[in-house]
CSV table of C-alpha atoms and ligand atoms in Angstrom, one decimal:
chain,number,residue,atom,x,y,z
N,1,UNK,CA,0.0,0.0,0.0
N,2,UNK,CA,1.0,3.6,-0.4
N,3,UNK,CA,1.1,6.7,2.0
N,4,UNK,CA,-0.7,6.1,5.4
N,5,UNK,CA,-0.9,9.8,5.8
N,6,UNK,CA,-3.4,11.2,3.1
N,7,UNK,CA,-6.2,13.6,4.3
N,8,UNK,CA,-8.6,10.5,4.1
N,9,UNK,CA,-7.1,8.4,6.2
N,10,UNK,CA,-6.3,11.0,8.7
N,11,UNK,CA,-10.2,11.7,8.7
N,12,UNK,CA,-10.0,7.7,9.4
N,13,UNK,CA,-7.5,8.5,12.1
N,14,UNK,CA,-9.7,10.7,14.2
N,15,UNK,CA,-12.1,8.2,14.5
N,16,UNK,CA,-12.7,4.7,15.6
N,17,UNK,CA,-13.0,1.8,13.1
N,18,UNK,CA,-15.5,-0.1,12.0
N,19,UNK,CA,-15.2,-4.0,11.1
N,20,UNK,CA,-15.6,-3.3,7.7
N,21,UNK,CA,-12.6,-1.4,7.6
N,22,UNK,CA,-10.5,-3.4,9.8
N,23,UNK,CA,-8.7,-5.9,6.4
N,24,UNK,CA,-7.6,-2.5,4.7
N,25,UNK,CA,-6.7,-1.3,8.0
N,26,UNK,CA,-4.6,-4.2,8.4
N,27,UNK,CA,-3.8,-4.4,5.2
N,28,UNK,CA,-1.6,-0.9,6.3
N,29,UNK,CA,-0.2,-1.8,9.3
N,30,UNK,CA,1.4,-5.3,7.8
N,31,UNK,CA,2.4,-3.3,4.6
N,32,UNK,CA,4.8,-0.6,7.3
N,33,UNK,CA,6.5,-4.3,8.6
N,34,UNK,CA,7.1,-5.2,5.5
N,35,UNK,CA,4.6,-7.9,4.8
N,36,UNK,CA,4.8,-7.6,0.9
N,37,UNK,CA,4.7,-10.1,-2.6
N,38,UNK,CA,6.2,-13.2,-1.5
N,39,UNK,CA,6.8,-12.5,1.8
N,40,UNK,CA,6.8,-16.1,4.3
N,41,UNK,CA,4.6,-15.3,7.4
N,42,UNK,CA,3.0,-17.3,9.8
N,43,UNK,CA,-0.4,-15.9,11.1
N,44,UNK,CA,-0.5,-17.5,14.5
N,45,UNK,CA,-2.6,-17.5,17.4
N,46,UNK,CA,-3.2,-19.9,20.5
N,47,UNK,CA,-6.3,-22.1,20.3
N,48,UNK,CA,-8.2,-18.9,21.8
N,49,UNK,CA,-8.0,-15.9,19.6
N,50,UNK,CA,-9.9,-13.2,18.1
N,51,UNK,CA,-11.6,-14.7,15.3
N,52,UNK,CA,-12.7,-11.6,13.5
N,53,UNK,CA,-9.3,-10.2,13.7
N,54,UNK,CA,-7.7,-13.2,12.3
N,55,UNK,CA,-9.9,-13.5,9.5
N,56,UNK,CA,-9.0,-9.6,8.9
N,57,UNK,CA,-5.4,-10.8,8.9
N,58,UNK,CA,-6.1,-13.4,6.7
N,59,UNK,CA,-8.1,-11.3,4.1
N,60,UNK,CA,-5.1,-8.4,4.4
N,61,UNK,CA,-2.3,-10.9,3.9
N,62,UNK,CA,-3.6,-12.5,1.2
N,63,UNK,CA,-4.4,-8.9,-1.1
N,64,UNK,CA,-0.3,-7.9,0.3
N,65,UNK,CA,0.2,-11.7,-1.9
N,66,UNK,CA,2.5,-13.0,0.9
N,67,UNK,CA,3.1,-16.3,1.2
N,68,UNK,CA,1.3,-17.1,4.6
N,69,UNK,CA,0.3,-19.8,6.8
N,70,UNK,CA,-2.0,-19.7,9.8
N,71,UNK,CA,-0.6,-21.5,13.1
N,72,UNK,CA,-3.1,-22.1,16.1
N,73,UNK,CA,-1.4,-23.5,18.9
N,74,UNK,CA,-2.3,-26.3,21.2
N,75,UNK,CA,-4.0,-25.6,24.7
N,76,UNK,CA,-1.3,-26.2,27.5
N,77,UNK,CA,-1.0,-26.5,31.0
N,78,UNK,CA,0.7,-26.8,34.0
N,79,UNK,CA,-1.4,-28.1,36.5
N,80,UNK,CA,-4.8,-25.6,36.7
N,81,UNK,CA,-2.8,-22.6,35.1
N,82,UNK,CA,-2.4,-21.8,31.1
N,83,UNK,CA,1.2,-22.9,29.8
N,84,UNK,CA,3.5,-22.0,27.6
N,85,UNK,CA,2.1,-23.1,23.7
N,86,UNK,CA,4.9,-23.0,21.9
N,87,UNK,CA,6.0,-26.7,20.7
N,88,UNK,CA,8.8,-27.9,18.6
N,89,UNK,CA,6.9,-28.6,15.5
N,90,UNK,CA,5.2,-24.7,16.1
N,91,UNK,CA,8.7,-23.6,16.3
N,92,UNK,CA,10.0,-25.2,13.1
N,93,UNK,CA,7.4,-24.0,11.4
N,94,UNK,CA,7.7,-20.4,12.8
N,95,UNK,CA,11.5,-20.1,12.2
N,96,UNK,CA,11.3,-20.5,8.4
N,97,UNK,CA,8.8,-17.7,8.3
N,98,UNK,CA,10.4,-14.2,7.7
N,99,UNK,CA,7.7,-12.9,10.0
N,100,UNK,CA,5.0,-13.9,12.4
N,101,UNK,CA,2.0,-12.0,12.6
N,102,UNK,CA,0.1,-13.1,16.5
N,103,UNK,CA,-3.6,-12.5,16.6
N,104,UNK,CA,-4.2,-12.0,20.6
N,105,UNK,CA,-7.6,-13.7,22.3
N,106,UNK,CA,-9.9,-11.1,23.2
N,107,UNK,CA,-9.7,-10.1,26.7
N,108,UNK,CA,-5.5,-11.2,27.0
N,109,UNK,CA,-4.7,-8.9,29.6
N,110,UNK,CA,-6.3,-12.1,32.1
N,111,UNK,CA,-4.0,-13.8,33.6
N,112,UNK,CA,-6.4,-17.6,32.8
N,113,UNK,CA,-5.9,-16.6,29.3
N,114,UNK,CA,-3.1,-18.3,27.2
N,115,UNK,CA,-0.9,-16.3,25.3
N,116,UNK,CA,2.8,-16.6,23.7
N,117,UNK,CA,4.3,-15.1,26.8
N,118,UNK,CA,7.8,-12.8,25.3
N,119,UNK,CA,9.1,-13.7,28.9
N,120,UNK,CA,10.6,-17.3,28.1
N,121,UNK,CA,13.6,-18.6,26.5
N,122,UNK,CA,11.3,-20.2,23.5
N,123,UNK,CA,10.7,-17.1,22.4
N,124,UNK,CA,14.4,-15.2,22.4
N,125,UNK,CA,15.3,-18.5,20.3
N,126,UNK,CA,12.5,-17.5,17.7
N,127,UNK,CA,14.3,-14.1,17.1
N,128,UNK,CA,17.8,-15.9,16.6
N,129,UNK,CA,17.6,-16.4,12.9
N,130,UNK,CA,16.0,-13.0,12.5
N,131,UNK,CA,12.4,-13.2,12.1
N,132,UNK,CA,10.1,-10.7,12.9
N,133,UNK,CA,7.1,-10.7,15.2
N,134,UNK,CA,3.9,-8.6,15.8
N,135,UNK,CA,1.6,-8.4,17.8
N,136,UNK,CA,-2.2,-7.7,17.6
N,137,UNK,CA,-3.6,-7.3,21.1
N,138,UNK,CA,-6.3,-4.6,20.4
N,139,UNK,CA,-10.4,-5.1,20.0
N,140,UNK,CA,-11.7,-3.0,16.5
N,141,UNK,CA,-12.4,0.8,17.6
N,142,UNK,CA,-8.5,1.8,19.0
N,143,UNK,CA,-6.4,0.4,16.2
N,144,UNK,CA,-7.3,3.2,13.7
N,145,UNK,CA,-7.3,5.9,16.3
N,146,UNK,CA,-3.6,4.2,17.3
N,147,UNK,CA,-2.2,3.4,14.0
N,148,UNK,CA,1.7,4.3,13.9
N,149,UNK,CA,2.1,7.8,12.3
N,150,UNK,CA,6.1,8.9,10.3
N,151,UNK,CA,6.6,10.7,13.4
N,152,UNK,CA,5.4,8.6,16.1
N,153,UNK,CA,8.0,6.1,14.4
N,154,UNK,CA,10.7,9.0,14.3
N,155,UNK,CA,10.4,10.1,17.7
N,156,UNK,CA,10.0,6.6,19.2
N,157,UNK,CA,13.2,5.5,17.4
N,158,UNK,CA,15.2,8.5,18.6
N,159,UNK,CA,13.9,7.6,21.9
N,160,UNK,CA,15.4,4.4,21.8
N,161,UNK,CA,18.9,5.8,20.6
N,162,UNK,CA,19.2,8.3,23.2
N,163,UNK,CA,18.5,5.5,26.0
N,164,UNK,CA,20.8,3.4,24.4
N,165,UNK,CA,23.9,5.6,24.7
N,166,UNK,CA,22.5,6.9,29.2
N,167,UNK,CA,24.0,5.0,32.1
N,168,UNK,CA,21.7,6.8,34.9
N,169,UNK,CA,18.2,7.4,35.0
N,170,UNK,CA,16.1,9.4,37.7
N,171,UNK,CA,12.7,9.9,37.3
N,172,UNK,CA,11.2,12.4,40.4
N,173,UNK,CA,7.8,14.1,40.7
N,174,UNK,CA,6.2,16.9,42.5
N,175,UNK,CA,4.1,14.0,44.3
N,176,UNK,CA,7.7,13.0,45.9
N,177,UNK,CA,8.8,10.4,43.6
N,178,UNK,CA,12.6,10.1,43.7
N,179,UNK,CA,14.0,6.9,41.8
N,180,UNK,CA,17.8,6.5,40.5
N,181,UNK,CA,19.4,3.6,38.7
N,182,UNK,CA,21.5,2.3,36.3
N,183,UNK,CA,21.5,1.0,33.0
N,184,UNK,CA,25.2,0.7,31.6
N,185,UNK,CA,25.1,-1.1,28.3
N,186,UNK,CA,21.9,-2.3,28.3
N,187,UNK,CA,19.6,-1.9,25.4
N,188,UNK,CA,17.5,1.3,24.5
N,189,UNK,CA,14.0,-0.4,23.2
N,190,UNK,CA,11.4,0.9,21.3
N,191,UNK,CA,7.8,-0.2,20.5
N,192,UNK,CA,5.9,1.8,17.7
N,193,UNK,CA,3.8,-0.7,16.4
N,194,UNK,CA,6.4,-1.9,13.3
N,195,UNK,CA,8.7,-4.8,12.7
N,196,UNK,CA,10.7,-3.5,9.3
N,197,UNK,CA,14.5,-5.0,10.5
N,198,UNK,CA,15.3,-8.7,10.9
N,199,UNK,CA,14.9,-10.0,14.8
N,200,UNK,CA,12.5,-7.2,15.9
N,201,UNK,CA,9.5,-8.1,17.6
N,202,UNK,CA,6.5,-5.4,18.3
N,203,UNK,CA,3.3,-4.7,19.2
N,204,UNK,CA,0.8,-2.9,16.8
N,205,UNK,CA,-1.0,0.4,18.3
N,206,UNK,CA,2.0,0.7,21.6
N,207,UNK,CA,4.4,3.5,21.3
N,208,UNK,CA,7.3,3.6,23.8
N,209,UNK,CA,10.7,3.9,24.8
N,210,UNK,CA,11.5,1.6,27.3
N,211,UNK,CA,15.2,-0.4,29.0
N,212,UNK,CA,16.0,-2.8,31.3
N,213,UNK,CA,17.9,-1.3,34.4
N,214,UNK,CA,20.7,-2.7,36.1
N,215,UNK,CA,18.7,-5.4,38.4
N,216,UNK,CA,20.1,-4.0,42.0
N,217,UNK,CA,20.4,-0.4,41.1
N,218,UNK,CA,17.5,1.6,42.1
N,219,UNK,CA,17.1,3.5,45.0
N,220,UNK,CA,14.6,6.0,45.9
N,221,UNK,CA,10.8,6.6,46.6
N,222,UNK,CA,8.0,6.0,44.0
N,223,UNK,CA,5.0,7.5,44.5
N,224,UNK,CA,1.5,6.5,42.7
N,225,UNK,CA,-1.0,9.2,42.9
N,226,UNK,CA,-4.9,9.1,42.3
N,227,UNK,CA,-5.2,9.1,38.6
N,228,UNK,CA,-2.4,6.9,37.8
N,229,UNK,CA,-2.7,3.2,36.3
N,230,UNK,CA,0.1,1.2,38.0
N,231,UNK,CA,-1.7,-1.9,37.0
N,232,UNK,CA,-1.6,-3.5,40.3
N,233,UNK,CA,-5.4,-3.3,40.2
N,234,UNK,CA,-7.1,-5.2,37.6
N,235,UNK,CA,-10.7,-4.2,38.3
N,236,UNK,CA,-9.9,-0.3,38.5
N,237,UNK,CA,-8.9,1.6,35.7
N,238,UNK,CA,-6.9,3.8,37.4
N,239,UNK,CA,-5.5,4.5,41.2
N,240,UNK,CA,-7.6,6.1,43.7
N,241,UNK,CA,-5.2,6.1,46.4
N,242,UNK,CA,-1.5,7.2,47.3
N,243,UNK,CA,0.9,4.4,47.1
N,244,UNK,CA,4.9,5.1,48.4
N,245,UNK,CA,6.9,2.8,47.7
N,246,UNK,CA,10.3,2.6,48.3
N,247,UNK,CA,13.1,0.8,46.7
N,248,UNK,CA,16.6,-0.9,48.0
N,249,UNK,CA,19.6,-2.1,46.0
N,250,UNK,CA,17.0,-2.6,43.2
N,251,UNK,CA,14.0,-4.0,44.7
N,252,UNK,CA,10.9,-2.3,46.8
N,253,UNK,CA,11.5,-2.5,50.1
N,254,UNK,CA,8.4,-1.5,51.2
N,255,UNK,CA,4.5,-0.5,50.3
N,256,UNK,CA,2.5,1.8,51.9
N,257,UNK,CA,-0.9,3.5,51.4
N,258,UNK,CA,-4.1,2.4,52.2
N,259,UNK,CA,-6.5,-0.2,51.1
N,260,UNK,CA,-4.8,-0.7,47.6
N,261,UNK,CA,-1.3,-0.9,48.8
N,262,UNK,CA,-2.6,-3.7,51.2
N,263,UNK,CA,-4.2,-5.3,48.3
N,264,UNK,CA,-0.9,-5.1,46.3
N,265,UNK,CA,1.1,-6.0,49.4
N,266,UNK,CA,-0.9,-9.3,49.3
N,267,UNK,CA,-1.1,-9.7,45.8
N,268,UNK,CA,2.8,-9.6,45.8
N,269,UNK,CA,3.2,-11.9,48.7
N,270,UNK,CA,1.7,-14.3,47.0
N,271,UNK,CA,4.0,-15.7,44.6
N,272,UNK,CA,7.0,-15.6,47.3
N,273,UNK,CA,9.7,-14.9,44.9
N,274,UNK,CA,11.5,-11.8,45.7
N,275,UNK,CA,12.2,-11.0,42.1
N,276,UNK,CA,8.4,-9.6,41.2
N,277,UNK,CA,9.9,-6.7,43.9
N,278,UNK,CA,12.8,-6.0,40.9
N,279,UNK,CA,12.6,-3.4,38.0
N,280,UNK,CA,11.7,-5.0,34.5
N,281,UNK,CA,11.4,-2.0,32.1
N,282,UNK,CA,10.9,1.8,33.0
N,283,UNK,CA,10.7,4.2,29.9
N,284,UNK,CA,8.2,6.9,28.5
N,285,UNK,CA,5.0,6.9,26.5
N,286,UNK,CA,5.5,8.6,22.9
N,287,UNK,CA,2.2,8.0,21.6
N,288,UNK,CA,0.4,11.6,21.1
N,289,UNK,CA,-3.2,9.6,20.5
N,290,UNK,CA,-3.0,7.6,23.3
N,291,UNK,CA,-5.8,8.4,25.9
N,292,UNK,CA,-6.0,8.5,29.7
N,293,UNK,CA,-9.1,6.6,31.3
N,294,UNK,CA,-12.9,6.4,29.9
N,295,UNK,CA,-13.9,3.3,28.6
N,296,UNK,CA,-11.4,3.0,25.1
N,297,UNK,CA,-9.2,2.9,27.8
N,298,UNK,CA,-6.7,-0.3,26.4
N,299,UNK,CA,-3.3,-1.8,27.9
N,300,UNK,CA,-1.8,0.1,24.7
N,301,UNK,CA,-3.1,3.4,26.0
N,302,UNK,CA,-1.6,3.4,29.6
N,303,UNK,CA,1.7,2.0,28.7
N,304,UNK,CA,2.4,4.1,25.4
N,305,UNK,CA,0.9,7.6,27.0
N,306,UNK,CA,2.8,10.5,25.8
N,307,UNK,CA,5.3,11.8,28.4
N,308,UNK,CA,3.6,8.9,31.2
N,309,UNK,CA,6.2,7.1,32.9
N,310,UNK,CA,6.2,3.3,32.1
N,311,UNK,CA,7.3,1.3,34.8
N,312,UNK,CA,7.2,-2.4,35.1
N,313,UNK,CA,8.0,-5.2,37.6
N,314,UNK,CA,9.5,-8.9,37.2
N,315,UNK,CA,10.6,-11.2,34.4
N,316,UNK,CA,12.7,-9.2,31.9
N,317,UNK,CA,14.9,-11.5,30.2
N,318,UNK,CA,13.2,-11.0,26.8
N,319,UNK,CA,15.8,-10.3,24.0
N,320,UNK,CA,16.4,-10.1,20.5
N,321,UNK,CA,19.6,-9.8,17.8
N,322,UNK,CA,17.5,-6.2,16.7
N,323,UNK,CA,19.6,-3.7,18.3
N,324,UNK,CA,16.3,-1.8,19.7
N,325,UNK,CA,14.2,-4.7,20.3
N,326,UNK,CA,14.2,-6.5,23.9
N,327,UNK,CA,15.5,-5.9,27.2
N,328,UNK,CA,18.2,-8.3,27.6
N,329,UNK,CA,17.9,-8.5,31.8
N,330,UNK,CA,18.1,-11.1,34.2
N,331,UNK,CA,15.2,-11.2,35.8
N,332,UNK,CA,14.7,-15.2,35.3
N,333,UNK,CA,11.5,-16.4,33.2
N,334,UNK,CA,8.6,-17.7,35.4
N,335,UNK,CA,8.4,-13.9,37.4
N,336,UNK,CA,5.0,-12.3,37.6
N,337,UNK,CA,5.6,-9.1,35.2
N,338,UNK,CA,3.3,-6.2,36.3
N,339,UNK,CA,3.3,-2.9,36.6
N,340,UNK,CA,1.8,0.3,34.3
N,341,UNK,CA,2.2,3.9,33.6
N,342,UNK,CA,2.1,6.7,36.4
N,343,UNK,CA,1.4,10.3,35.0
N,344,UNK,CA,3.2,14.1,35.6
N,345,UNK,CA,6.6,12.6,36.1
N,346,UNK,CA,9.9,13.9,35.3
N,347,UNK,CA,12.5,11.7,33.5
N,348,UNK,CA,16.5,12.1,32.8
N,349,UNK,CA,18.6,10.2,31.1
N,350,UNK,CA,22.4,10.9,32.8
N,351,UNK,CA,21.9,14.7,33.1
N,352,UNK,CA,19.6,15.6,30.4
N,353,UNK,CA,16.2,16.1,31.1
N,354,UNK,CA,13.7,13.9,28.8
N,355,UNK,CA,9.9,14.4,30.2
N,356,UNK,CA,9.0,17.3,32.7
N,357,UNK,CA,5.9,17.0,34.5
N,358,UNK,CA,4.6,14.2,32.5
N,359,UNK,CA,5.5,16.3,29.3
N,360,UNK,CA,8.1,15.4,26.4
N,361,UNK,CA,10.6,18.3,26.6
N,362,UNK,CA,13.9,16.8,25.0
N,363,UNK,CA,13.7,18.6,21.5
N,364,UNK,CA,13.9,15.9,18.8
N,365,UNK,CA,11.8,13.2,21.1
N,366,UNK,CA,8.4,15.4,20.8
K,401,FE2,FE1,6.1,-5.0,30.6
């Protein structure tokens, strides 16, 4: 397909989509990662999935004339909870496609639902021989409103180069937030909804800058504020309470608040594993059409909100050979991975200030 950015479709842009329009919508998105004449892709899913959306896939795949095959994957388990999907013959199959196109099931933010989770070994040993992987986790009406723009793309790349090359981040707030760590030579990622190098993996409709910090090197006080989404809290879409937590030698230390730090206190408790207390990824939102609360509010909104802070807990091992795709931590596979996006912080990378009161400031990153 041609230019994404006629008058036309930015009257598409503004609003939400109907299912009609989702193949040519599609159709676009696949066309920016490359899915063209000839291309090998495998459309996957797990036995669960979006059937619409898949069928959209199918339809936009076939009118790119790639050469496509669609994968679902056997249920799994380990004992009463969803497992891991990915078998060997999935794999073989998967790593002679030059791309793999995964078609979410609806409502895969729940933790019964199985999913190809980017937190396990299998799925760093996809990206090894360089194929490329997107995601669709997104019901119909956001992914027009959220489809990547040139200069979502630009900023959200130049975003990743500039946290490549920082060793210190603090991020502070007028709330009291006061965090510090370190991320010498760890990757700068990005996420802006498009796979167009070998190895990268992303997820269509996110935009954000994101890294893995040195596991034992934060220190400080993070405060959540009503009107923030942590994501601690499944059933709220955002915070209504104060939460301080405070962080030692790269874990929190300590939780307090009222009746929704006890709840996370618990929640946390639970899987007895001190690692869900340890950094994953922290980064900022770049997205400019992401929204804050209502009810289109989606998982790509509160992690891709321009200027939010992005701040997650847990499992971070996920890697790639794309040089801004993956984290590349140590955080072992098997962690609970949480967390969300907290509003009107500041960010610096070393001493250069990136995001001022929840705002991107850093010139060439607006
Ligand atoms: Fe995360």
């Amino acid at each position: 397909m041609s230019s994404y950015s006629s008058g036309r479709q930015l009257g598409g842009i503004m609003g939400s989509s109907s299912i009609a329009e989702i193949p040519g919508i599609l159709e676009r998105a696949f066309a920016l990662s490359k899915a063209g004449e000839g291309e090998r892709v495998v459309l996957l899913s797990t036995h669960l999935y979006d059937e619409l959306m898949a069928e959209a896939a199918r339809i936009a795949l076939n009118n790119l004339g790639a050469d496509f095959v669609r994968v679902v994957l056997p249920p799994k388990a380990d004992g009463m909870r969803p497992a891991q999907p990915l078998g060997a013959m999935a794999l073989d199959v998967i790593k002679q496609a030059q791309m793999v196109i995964r078609i979410a099931p609806k409502g895969f933010h729940h933790p019964q639902t199985p999913d190809v989770p980017i937190y396990h070994p299998m799925f760093n040993e996809v990206f090894k021989a360089g194929t490329r992987w997107l995601d669709f986790m997104m019901d119909y009406p956001p992914i027009w409103r959220l489809f990547p723009t040139p200069e979502l793309i630009e900023r959200t790349n130049n975003g990743a180069a500039r946290m490549e090359k920082a060793k210190v981040i603090r991020v502070t707030s007028e709330a009291g937030t006061d965090l510090t760590m370190r991320k010498d030579g760890r990757k700068g990622a990005r996420q802006c909804g498009v796979v167009d190098e070998p190895g990268m993996w992303d997820n269509f409709g996110f935009g954000m800058v994101a890294c893995a910090p040195l596991e034992d090197s934060a220190n400080g006080i993070l405060v959540i504020s009503p009107g923030d989404r942590a994501g601690q809290l499944e059933r709220l879409a955002v915070d209504t309470e104060r939460i301080v937590m405070r962080f030692e030698a790269g874990r929190i230390t300590s939780i307090d608040g009222g009746a929704n730090a006890e709840v996370l206190r618990r929640h946390l408790t639970s899987f007895n594993n001190p690692d869900v207390y340890r950094i994953a990824h922290i980064g900022w939102g770049t997205h400019d059409r992401a929204i804050w609360g209502g009810p289109g509010f989606t998982i790509a909104d509160w992690e891709s909100y321009s200027g939010a802070l992005t701040l997650h807990f847990g499992t971070n091992i996920f890697d790639t050979p794309a040089r801004h795709t993956g984290l590349g931590g140590k955080v072992p596979a098997g962690t609970y991975h949480w967390g969300g996006g907290l509003l009107n912080h500041s960010f610096w990378l070393d001493d250069e200030q990136i995001v001022k009161d929840g705002k991107i400031v850093a010139r060439d990153l607006r």
